[in-house]
Coordinates of C-alpha atoms in Angstrom, one line a residue:
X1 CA 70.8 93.2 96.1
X2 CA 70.9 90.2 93.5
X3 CA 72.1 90.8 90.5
X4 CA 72.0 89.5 87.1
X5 CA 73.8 89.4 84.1
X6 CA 73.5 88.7 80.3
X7 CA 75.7 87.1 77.1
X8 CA 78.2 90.3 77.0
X9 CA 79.1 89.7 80.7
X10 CA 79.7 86.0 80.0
X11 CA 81.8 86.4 76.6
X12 CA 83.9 89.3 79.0
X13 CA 84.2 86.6 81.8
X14 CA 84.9 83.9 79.0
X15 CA 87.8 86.2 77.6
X16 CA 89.5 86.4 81.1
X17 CA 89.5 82.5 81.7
X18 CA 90.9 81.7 79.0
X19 CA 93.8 84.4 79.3
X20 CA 94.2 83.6 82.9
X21 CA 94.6 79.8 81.7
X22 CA 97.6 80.7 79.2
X23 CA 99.4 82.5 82.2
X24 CA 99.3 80.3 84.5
X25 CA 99.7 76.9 82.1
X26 CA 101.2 78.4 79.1
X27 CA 103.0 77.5 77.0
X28 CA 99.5 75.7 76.0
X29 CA 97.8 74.3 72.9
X30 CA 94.3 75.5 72.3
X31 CA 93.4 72.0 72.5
X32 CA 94.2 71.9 76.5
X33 CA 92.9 75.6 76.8
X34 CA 89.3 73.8 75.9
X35 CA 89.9 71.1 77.9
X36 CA 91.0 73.1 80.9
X37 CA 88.5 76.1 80.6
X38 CA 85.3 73.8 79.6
X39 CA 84.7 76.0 76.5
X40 CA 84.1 74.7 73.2
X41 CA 86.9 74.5 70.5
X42 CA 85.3 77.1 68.7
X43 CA 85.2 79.3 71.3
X44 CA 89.2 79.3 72.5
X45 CA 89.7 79.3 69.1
X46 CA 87.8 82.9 68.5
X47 CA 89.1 84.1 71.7
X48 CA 92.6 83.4 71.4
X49 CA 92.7 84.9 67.9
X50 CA 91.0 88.4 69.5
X51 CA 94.1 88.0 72.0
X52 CA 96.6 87.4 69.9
X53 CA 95.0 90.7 67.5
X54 CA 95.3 92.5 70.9
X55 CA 99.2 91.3 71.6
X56 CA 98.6 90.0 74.8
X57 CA 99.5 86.5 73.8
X58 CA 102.0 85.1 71.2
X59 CA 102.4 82.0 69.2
X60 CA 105.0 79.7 70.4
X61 CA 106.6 76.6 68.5
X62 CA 104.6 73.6 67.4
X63 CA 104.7 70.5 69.8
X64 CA 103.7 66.9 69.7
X65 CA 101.6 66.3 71.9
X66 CA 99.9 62.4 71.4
X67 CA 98.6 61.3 67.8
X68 CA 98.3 64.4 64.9
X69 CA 100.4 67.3 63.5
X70 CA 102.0 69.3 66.1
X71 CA 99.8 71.6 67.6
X72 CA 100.5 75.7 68.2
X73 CA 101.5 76.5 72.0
X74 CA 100.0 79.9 73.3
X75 CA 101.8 82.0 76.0
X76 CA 101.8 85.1 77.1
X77 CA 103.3 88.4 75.8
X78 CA 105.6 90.0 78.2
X79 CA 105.2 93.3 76.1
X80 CA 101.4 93.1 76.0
X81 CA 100.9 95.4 79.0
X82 CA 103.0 97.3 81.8
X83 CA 102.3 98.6 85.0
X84 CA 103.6 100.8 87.9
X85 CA 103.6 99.8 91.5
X86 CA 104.5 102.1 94.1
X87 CA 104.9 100.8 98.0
X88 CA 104.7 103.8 100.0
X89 CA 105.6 103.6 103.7
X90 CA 106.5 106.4 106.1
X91 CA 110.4 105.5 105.9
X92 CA 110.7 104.5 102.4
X93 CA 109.6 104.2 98.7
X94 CA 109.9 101.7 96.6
X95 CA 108.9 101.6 92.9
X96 CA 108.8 99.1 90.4
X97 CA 107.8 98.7 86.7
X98 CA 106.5 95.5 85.8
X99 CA 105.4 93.5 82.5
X100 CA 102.8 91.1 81.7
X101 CA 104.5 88.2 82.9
X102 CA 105.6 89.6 86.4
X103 CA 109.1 90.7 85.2
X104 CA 110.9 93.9 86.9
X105 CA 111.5 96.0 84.4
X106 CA 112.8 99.1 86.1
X107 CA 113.3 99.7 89.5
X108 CA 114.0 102.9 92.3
X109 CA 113.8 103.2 95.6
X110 CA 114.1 106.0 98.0
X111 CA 114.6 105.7 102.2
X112 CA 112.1 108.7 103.9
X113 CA 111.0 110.3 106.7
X114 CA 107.4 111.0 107.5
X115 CA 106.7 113.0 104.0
X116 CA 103.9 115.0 104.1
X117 CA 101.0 114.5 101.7
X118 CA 102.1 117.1 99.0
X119 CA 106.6 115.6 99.3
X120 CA 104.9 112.4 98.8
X121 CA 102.8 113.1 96.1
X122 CA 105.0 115.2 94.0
X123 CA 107.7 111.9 94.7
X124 CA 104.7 109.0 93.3
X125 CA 104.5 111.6 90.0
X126 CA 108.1 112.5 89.3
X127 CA 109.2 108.5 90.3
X128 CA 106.3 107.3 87.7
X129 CA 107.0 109.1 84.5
X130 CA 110.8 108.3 85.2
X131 CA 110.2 104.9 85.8
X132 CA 107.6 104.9 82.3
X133 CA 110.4 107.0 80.4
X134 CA 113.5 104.9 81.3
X135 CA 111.4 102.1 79.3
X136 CA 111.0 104.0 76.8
X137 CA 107.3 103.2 76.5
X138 CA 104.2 105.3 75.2
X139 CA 101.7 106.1 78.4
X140 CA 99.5 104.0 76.3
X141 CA 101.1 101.1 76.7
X142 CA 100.7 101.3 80.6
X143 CA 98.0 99.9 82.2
X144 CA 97.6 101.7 85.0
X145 CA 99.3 102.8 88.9
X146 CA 99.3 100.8 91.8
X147 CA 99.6 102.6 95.2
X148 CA 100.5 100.9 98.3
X149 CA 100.2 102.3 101.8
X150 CA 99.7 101.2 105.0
X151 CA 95.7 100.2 106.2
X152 CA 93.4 101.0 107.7
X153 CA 92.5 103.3 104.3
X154 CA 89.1 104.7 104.5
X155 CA 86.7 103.3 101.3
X156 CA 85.1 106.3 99.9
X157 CA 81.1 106.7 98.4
X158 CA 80.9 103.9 95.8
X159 CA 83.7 101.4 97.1
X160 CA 86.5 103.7 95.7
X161 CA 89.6 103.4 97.8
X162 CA 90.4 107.3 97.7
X163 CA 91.4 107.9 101.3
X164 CA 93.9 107.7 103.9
X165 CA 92.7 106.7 107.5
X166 CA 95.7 106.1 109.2
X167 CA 96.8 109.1 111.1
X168 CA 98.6 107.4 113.6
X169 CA 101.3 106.2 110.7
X170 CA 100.7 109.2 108.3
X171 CA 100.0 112.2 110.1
X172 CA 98.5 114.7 108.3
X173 CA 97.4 112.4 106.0
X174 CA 93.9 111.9 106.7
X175 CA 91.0 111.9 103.9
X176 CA 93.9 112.8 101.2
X177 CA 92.3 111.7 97.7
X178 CA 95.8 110.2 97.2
X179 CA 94.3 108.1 93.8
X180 CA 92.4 110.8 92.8
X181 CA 95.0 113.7 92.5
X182 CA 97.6 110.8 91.0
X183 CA 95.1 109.8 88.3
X184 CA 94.3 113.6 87.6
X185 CA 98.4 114.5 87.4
X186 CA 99.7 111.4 85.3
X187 CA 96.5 111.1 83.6
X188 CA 96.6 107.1 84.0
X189 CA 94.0 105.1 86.2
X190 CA 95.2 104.4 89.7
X191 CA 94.6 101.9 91.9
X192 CA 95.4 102.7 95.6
X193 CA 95.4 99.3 98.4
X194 CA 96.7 99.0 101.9
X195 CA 99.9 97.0 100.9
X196 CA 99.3 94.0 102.9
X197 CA 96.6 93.3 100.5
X198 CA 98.4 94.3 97.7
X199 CA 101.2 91.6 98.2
X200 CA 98.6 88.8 98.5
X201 CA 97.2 90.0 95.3
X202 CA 101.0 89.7 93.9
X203 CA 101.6 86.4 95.4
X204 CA 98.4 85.0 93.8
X205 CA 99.2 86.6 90.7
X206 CA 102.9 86.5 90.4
X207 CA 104.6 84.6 93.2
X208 CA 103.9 81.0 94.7
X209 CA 100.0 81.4 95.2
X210 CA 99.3 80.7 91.7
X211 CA 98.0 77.5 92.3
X212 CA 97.1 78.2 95.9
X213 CA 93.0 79.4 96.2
X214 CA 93.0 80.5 99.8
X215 CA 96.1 81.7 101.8
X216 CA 96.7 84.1 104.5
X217 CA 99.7 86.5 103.5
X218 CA 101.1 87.7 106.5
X219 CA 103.1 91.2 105.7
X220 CA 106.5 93.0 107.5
X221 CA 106.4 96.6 106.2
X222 CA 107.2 99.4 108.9
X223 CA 104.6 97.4 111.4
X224 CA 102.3 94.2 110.5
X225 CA 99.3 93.6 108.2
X226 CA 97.8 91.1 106.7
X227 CA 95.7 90.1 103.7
X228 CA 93.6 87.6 103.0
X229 CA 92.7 85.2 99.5
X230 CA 89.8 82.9 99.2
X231 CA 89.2 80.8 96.1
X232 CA 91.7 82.3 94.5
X233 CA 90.6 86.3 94.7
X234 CA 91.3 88.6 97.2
X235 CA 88.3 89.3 100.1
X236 CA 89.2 92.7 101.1
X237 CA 85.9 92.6 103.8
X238 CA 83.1 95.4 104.2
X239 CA 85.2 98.1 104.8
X240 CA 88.3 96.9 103.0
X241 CA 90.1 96.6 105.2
X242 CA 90.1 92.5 106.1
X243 CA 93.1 91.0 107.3
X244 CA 94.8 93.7 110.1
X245 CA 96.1 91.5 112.1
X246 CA 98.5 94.1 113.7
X247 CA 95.3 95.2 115.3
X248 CA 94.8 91.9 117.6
X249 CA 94.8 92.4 120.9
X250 CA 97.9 90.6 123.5
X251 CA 98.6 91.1 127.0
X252 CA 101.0 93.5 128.4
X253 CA 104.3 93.2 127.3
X254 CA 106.8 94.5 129.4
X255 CA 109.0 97.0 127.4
X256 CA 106.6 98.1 124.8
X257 CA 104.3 99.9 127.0
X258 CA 106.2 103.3 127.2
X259 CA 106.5 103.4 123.7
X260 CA 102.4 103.7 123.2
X261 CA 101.1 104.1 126.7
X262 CA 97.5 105.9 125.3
X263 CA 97.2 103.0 123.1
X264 CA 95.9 99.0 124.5
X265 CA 98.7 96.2 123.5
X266 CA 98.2 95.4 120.2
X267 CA 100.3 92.3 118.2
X268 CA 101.4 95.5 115.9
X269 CA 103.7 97.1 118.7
X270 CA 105.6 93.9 118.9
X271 CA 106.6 94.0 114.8
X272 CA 107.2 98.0 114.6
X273 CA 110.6 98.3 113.0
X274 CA 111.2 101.7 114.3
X275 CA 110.8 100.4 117.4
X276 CA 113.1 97.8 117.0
X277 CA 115.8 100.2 115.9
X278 CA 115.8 102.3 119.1
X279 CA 115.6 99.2 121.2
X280 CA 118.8 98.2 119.3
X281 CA 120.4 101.6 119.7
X282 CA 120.0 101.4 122.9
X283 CA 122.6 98.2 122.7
X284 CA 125.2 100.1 120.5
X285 CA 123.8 98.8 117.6
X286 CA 122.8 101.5 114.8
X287 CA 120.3 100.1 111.9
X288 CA 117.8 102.1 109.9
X289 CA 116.9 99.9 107.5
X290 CA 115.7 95.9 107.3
X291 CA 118.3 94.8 105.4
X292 CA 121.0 95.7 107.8
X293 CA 119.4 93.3 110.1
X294 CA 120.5 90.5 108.3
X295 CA 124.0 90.6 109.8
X296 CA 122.4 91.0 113.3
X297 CA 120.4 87.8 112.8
X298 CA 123.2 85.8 111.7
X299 CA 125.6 87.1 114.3
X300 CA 122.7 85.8 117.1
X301 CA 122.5 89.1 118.4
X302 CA 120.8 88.8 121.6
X303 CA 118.4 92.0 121.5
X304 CA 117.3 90.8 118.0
X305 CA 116.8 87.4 118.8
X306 CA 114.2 88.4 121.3
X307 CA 113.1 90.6 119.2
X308 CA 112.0 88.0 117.0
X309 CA 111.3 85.1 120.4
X310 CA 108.2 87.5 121.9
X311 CA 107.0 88.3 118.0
X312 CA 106.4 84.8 117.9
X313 CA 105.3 84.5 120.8
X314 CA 102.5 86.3 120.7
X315 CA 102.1 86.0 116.8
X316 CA 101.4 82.0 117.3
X317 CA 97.9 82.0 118.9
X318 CA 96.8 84.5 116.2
X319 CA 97.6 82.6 113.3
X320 CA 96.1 79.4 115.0
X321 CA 93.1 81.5 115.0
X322 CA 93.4 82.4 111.4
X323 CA 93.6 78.8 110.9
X324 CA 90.6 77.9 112.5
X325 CA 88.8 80.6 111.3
X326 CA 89.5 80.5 107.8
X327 CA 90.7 77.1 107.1
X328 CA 93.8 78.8 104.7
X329 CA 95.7 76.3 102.8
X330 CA 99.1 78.3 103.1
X331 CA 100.0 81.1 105.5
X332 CA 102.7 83.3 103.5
X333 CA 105.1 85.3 105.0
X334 CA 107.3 88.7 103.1
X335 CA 107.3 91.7 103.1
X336 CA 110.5 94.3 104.2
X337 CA 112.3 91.8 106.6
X338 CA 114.8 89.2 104.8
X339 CA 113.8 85.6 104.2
X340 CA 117.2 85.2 106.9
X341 CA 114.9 86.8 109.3
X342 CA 111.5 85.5 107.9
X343 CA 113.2 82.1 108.4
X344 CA 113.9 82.2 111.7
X345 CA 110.3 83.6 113.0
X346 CA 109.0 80.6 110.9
X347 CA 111.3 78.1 112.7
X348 CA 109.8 79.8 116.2
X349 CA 106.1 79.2 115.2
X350 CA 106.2 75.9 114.0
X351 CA 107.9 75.1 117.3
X352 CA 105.3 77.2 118.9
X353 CA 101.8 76.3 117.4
X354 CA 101.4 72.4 117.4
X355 CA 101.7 72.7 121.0
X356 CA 98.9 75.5 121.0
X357 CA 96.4 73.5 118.9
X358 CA 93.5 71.6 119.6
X359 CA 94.5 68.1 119.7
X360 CA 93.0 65.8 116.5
X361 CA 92.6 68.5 114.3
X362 CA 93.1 66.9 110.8
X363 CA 94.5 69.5 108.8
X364 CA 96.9 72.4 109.4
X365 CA 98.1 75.1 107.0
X366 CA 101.8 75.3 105.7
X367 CA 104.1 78.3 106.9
X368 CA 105.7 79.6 103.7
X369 CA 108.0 82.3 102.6
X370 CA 106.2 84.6 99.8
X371 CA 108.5 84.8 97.0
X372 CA 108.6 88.1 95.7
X373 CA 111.5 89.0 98.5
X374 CA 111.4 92.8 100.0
X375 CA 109.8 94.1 96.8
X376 CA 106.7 92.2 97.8
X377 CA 104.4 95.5 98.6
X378 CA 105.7 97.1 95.1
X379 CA 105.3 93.9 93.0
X380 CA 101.6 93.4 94.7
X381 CA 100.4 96.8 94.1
X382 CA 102.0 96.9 90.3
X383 CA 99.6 93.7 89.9
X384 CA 96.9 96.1 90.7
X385 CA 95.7 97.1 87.0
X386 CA 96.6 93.9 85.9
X387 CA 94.6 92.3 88.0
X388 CA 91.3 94.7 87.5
X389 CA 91.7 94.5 83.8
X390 CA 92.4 90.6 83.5
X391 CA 91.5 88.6 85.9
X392 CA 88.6 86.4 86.1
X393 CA 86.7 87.9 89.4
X394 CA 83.3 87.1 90.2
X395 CA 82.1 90.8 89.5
X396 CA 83.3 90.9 85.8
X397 CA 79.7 88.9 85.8
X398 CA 77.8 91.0 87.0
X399 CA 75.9 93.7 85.2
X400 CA 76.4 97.6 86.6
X401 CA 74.2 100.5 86.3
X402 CA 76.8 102.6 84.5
X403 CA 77.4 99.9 81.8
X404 CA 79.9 97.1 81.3
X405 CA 82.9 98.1 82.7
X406 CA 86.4 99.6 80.9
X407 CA 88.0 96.1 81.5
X408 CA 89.5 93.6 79.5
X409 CA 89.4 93.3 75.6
X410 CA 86.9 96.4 76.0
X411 CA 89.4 98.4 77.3
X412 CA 91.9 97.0 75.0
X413 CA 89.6 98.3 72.1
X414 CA 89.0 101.7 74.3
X415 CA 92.6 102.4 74.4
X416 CA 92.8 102.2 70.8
X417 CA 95.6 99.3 71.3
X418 CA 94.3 96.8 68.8

């Protein structure tokens, strides 16, 4: 269906530029905000004094810049909105409390076992209002929740991501209304994403895809996702679910069979953590956690080390086919495993791939480390209501059959704020 819009859309979509403009430039003079956004003087001018009425922005110290009195630099307020993000994963929580600029305000994390629906649900409520009451802040001044859990999730009747698909990771989880009974108990708008695309989000928003429009962010949680960016907002696919790349198919590989014999040989299998442990346990070594792997790595233990040899292995001709199906500028790498490990497995595929590639291709993407460290999958999904509120997506221009939507400085002036 085509769609239209009309001059309330555009001011909306006008707002977001420019705000988007003083976080990723600022400190900035309204002058360059013009220049940058393509909007008339007068119209930074009104819309930075609505943001700075709303407190989402603040007035820095005058600077020279070229001929004239100093001019005002804009930036934004750290205090002008908070959110929650909470990375759920069948052995572990992690929660995190962020502020407008990206900054971890509180933190708490919590190793699990397989929770069932109704452990982990009372956990997201009870770790929330802590994590809002050790920073002492009003609910009001909380944007929303961000949940993270691992894809496929199941997009429910109006493009709502309500549902869990994944019964093979959660069991007993299908078709919970996991945002839906959050939202109803803390009485805050949740957001819920597989987490894969959640840290891509993050990255884009927070981390070292600011100025990157289309990456691949390849994610280590318990197994392996991925999510996707393209011109600089995430493409979540028809389904939502774009970007499994756990899912490829490999050939057989011999040891990993007997662990999922009713299930064909997926790239997944080869980046299960759990997996990995028992294989380890087997040797003598005991680890339940990525970050005791770190001392594993650097002691060249010789189960991990092939561990991470057939990962790459089998990881290189699937990236190459990212590449050459989406022409990505960066490939990202984070998630759960350490940047010691995430080093080494980047080392391995840019031995691997130039070999692998069609000879007198011009341009290749770079292999990067994401920056937001093992908190990636909190940190992306705390960007969540940040980023539905904020950012300047495509769809802020379009027109809805319910009305223009509780988003930006509307909200703002919903929430009784300003």
């Amino acid at each position: 269906m085509l769609i239209g819009t009309n001059l309330k859309y555009a001011r909306e979509h006008n707002f977001r530029i420019v705000l988007e403009s003083v976080r990723l430039f600022g400190p900035i003079s309204r002058a360059e905000l013009a220049r940058r956004t393509g909007l008339t003087a007068q119209t930074v001018s009104n819309i930075s004094r609505g943001l700075l009425e709303d407190g989402l922005i603040l007035e820095g110290e005058r600077k020279q810049s070229g001929r004239g009195a100093p001019s005002t630099h804009l930036m934004l307020n750290a205090a002008g909105a908070y959110s929650v993000g909470l990375d759920l994963d069948k052995d572990h929580l992690t929660a995190v409390l962020v502020d407008f600029v990206g900054e971890v305000r509180q933190r708490m994390h919590y190793e699990l076992n397989f929770p069932s629906p109704d452990e982990a649900l009372d956990l997201l409520e009870s770790t929330t209002r802590q994590l809002i009451e050790r920073e002492g802040l009003s609910r009001r001044q909380v944007w929303g929740v961000g949940v993270g859990i691992p894809g496929p999730l199941d997009i429910s009747e109006g493009s709502v991501v309500t549902n869990v698909a994944n019964p093979t990771a959660f069991p007993g989880w299908k078709n919970v209304a996991v945002a839906d009974i959050l939202a109803e108990r803390l009485q805050l708008p949740v957001v819920l994403e597989n987490n894969a695309t959640a840290s891509a989000i993050g990255e884009r928003w927070y981390g070292a895809g600011q100025h990157v429009d289309t990456f691949f962010y390849v994610f280590f949680g318990a197994g392996l996702g991925g999510g996707l960016v393209v011109n600089g907002h995430p493409h979540e696919g028809f389904f939502g679910n774009a970007g499994e790349l756990g899912y490829c198919l490999i050939p057989a590989v011999y040891g990993f069979e007997e662990d999922n014999a009713s299930e064909p040989p997926h790239l997944g299998l080869l980046f299960n953590l759990p997996m990995l442990y028992r294989r380890l346990e087997q040797t003598g070594v005991n680890v339940s956690r990525p970050s005791e792997l770190e001392a594993l790595f650097r002691a060249d233990h010789p189960a991990l080390l092939n561990w991470l040899d057939t990962g790459a292995r089998h990881l290189a001709p699937v990236l190459l086919t990212i590449e050459y199906l989406i022409d990505p500028e960066v490939i990202f790498f984070g998630g759960r495993l350490p940047d010691a490990l995430l080093e080494g497995l980047l080392v391995r595929l840019a031995d691997r791939i130039p070999s692998l590639r069609v000879k007198d291709t011009p341009n290749h993407p770079r292999l990067r480390i994401a920056r937001a460290g093992v908190d990636a999958a909190a940190m992306g999904v705390a960007t969540l209501p940040i980023y539905a509120a904020f950012a300047p997506a495509p769809s802020v221009l379009l027109k809805t059959a319910q009305g223009e939507p509780a988003s930006g400085r509307l909200a703002l002036r919903q929430r009784g704020t300003a």
